[in-house]
C-alpha positions as a LaTeX table, in Angstrom:
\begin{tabular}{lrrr}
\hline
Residue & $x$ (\AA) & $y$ (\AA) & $z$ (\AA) \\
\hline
Unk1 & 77.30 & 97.30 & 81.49 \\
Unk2 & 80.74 & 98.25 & 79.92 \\
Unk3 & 83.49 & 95.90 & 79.03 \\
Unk4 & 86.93 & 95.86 & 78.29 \\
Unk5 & 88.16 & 93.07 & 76.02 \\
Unk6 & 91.93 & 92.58 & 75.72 \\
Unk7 & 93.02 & 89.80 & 72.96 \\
Unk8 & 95.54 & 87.68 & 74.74 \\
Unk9 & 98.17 & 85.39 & 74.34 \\
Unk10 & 97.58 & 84.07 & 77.45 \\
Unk11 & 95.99 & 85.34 & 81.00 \\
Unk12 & 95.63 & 84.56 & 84.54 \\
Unk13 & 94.16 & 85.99 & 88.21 \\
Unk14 & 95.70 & 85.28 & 91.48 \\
Unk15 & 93.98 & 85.99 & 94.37 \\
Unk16 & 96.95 & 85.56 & 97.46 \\
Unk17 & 99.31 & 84.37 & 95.97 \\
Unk18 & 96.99 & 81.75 & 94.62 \\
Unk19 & 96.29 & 81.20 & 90.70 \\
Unk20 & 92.29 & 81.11 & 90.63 \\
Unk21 & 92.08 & 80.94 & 86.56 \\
Unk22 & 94.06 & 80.92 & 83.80 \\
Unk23 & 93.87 & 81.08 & 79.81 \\
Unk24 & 96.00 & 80.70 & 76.99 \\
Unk25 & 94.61 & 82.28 & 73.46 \\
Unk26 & 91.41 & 84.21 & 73.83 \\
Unk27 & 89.99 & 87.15 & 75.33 \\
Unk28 & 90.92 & 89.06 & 79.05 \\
Unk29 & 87.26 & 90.61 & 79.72 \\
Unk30 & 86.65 & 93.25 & 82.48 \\
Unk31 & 83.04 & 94.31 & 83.52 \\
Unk32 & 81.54 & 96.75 & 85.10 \\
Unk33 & 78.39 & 96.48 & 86.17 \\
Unk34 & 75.81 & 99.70 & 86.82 \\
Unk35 & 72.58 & 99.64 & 88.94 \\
Unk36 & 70.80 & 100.17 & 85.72 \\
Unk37 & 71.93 & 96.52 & 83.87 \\
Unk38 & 69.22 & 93.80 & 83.18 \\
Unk39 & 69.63 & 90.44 & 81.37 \\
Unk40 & 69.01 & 91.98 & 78.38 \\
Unk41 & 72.56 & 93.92 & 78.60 \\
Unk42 & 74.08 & 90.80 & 79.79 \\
Unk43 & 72.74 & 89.07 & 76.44 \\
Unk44 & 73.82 & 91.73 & 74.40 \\
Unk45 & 77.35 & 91.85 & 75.60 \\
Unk46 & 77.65 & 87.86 & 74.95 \\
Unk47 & 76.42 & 88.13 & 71.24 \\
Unk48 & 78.72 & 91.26 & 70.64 \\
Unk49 & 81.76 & 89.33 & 72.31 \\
Unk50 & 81.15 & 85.55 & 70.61 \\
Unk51 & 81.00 & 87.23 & 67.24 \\
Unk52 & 83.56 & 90.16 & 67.54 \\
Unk53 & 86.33 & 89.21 & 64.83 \\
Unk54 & 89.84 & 90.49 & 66.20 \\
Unk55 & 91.63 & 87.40 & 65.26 \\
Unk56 & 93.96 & 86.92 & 62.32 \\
Unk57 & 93.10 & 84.89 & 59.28 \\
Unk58 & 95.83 & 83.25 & 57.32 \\
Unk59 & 96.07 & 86.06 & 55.34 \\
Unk60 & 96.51 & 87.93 & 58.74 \\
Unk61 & 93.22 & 90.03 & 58.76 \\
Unk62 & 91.22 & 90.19 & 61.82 \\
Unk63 & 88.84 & 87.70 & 60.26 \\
Unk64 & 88.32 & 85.40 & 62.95 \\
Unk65 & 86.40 & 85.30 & 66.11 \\
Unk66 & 86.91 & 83.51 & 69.44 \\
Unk67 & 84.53 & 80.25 & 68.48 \\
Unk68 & 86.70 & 80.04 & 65.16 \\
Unk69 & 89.97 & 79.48 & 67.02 \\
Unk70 & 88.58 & 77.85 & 69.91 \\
Unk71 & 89.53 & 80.69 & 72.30 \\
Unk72 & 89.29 & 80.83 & 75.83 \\
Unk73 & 87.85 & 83.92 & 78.01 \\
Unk74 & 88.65 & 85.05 & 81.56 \\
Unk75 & 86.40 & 87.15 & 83.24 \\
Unk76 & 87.19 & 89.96 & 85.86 \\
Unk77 & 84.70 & 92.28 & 87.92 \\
Unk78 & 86.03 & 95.53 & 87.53 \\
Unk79 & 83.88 & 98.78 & 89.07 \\
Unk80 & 86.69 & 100.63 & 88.67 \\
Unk81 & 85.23 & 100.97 & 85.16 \\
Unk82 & 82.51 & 103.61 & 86.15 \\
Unk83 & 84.88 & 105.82 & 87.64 \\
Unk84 & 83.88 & 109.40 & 87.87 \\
Unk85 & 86.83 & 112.03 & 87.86 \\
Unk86 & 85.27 & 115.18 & 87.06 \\
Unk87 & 85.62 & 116.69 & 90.91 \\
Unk88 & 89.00 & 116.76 & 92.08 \\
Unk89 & 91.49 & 113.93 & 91.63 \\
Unk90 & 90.07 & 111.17 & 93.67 \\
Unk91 & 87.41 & 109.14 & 91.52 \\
Unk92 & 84.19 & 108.10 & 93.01 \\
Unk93 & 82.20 & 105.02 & 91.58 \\
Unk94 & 78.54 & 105.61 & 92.55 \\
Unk95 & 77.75 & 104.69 & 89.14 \\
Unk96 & 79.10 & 100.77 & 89.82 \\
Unk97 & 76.54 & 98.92 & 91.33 \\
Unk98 & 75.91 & 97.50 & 94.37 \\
Unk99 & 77.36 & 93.87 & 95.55 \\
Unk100 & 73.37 & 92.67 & 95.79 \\
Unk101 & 73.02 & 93.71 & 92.05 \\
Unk102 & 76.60 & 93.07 & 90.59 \\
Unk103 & 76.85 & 90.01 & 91.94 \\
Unk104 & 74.07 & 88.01 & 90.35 \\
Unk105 & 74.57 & 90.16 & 87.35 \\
Unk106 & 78.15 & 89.06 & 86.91 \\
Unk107 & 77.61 & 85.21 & 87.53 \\
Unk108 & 74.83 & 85.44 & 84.87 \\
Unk109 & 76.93 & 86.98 & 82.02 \\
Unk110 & 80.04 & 84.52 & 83.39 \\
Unk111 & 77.41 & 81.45 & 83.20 \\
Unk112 & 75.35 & 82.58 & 79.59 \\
Unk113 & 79.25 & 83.69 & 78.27 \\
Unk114 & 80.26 & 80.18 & 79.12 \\
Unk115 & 77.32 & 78.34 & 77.17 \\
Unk116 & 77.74 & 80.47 & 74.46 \\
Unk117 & 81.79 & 79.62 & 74.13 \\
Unk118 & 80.69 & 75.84 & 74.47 \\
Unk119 & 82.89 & 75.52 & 77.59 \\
Unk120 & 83.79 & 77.32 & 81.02 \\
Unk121 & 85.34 & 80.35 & 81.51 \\
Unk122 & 87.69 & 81.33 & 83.87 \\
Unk123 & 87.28 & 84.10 & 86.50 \\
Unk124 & 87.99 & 85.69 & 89.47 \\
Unk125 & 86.53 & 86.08 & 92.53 \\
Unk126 & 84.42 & 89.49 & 93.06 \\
Unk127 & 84.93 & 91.48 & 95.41 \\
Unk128 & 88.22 & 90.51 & 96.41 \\
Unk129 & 91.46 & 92.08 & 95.10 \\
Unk130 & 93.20 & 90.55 & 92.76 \\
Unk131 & 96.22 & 90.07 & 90.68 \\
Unk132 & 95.67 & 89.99 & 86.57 \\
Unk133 & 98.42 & 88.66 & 84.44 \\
Unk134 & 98.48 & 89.16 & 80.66 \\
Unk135 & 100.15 & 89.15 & 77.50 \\
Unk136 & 98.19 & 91.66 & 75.38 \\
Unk137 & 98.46 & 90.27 & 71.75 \\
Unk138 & 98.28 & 92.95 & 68.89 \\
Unk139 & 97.59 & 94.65 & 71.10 \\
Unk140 & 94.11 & 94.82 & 70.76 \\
Unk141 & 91.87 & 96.14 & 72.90 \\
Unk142 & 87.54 & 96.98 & 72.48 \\
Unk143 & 85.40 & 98.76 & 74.60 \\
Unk144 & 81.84 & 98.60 & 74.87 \\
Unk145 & 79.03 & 99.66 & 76.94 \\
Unk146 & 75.19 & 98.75 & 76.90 \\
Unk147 & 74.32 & 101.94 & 77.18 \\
Unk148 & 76.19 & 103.26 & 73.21 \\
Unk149 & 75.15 & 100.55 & 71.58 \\
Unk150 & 75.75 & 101.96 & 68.33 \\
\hline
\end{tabular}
């Protein structure tokens, strides 16, 4: 699995025309999702993320994590993640994984990221295409991936 986490000021996916979810302070997450994941990735990626500190203190060090300031997290499937561009220009993503293994996959971190936080978080809808709104806030933006876990 590999994620993107944005800090935001606020976020929100529209899928036509239509706002699905939307979050004010907290964290913009896209995942990718390989063939290769398990639950144990998914539980991982929830630990790293609830404890991550990117958020100022009040002596403005990134002190703080998303349970101290009561945060909020959106959620977006992204394959685009595992995009392979060695060969030509046009990327190929055989390393995303298929809808029959994404899907659960996704719904599971969404659901275990959600009991973690202590409340819901928003998402999108995968599969479908979508239109992501943010306000970036440092910026800051983390990267990780199951798979370089050091």
């Amino acid at each position: 699995m590999r994620i993107v986490i944005q800090r935001v000021a606020h976020a929100s996916v529209a899928i036509e025309g239509e706002v699905k979810s939307a979050i004010q302070q907290g964290y913009l997450i896209l995942l990718g999702i390989e063939e290769s994941d398990t639950s144990e990735d998914i539980d991982w990626l929830v630990r790293k993320v609830i404890g991550l500190r990117v958020f100022d203190d009040e002596n403005h060090v990134m002190n703080r994590s998303i349970m101290d300031i009561n945060g909020e997290i959106l959620v977006i499937s992204q394959f685009t993640l595992f995009a392979s561009y060695k060969k030509g220009n046009r990327p190929s993503w055989l390393r995303a994984a298929k809808h029959e293994i994404s899907v659960p996959l996704y719904e599971e971190f969404c659901k275990k990221l959600s009991e973690a936080l202590g409340k819901p978080v928003g998402t999108g809808e995968f599969g479908a295409y979508m239109k992501v709104d943010l306000l970036n806030d440092g910026p800051v933006t983390i990267m990780m991936d199951t798979h370089n876990k050091e």
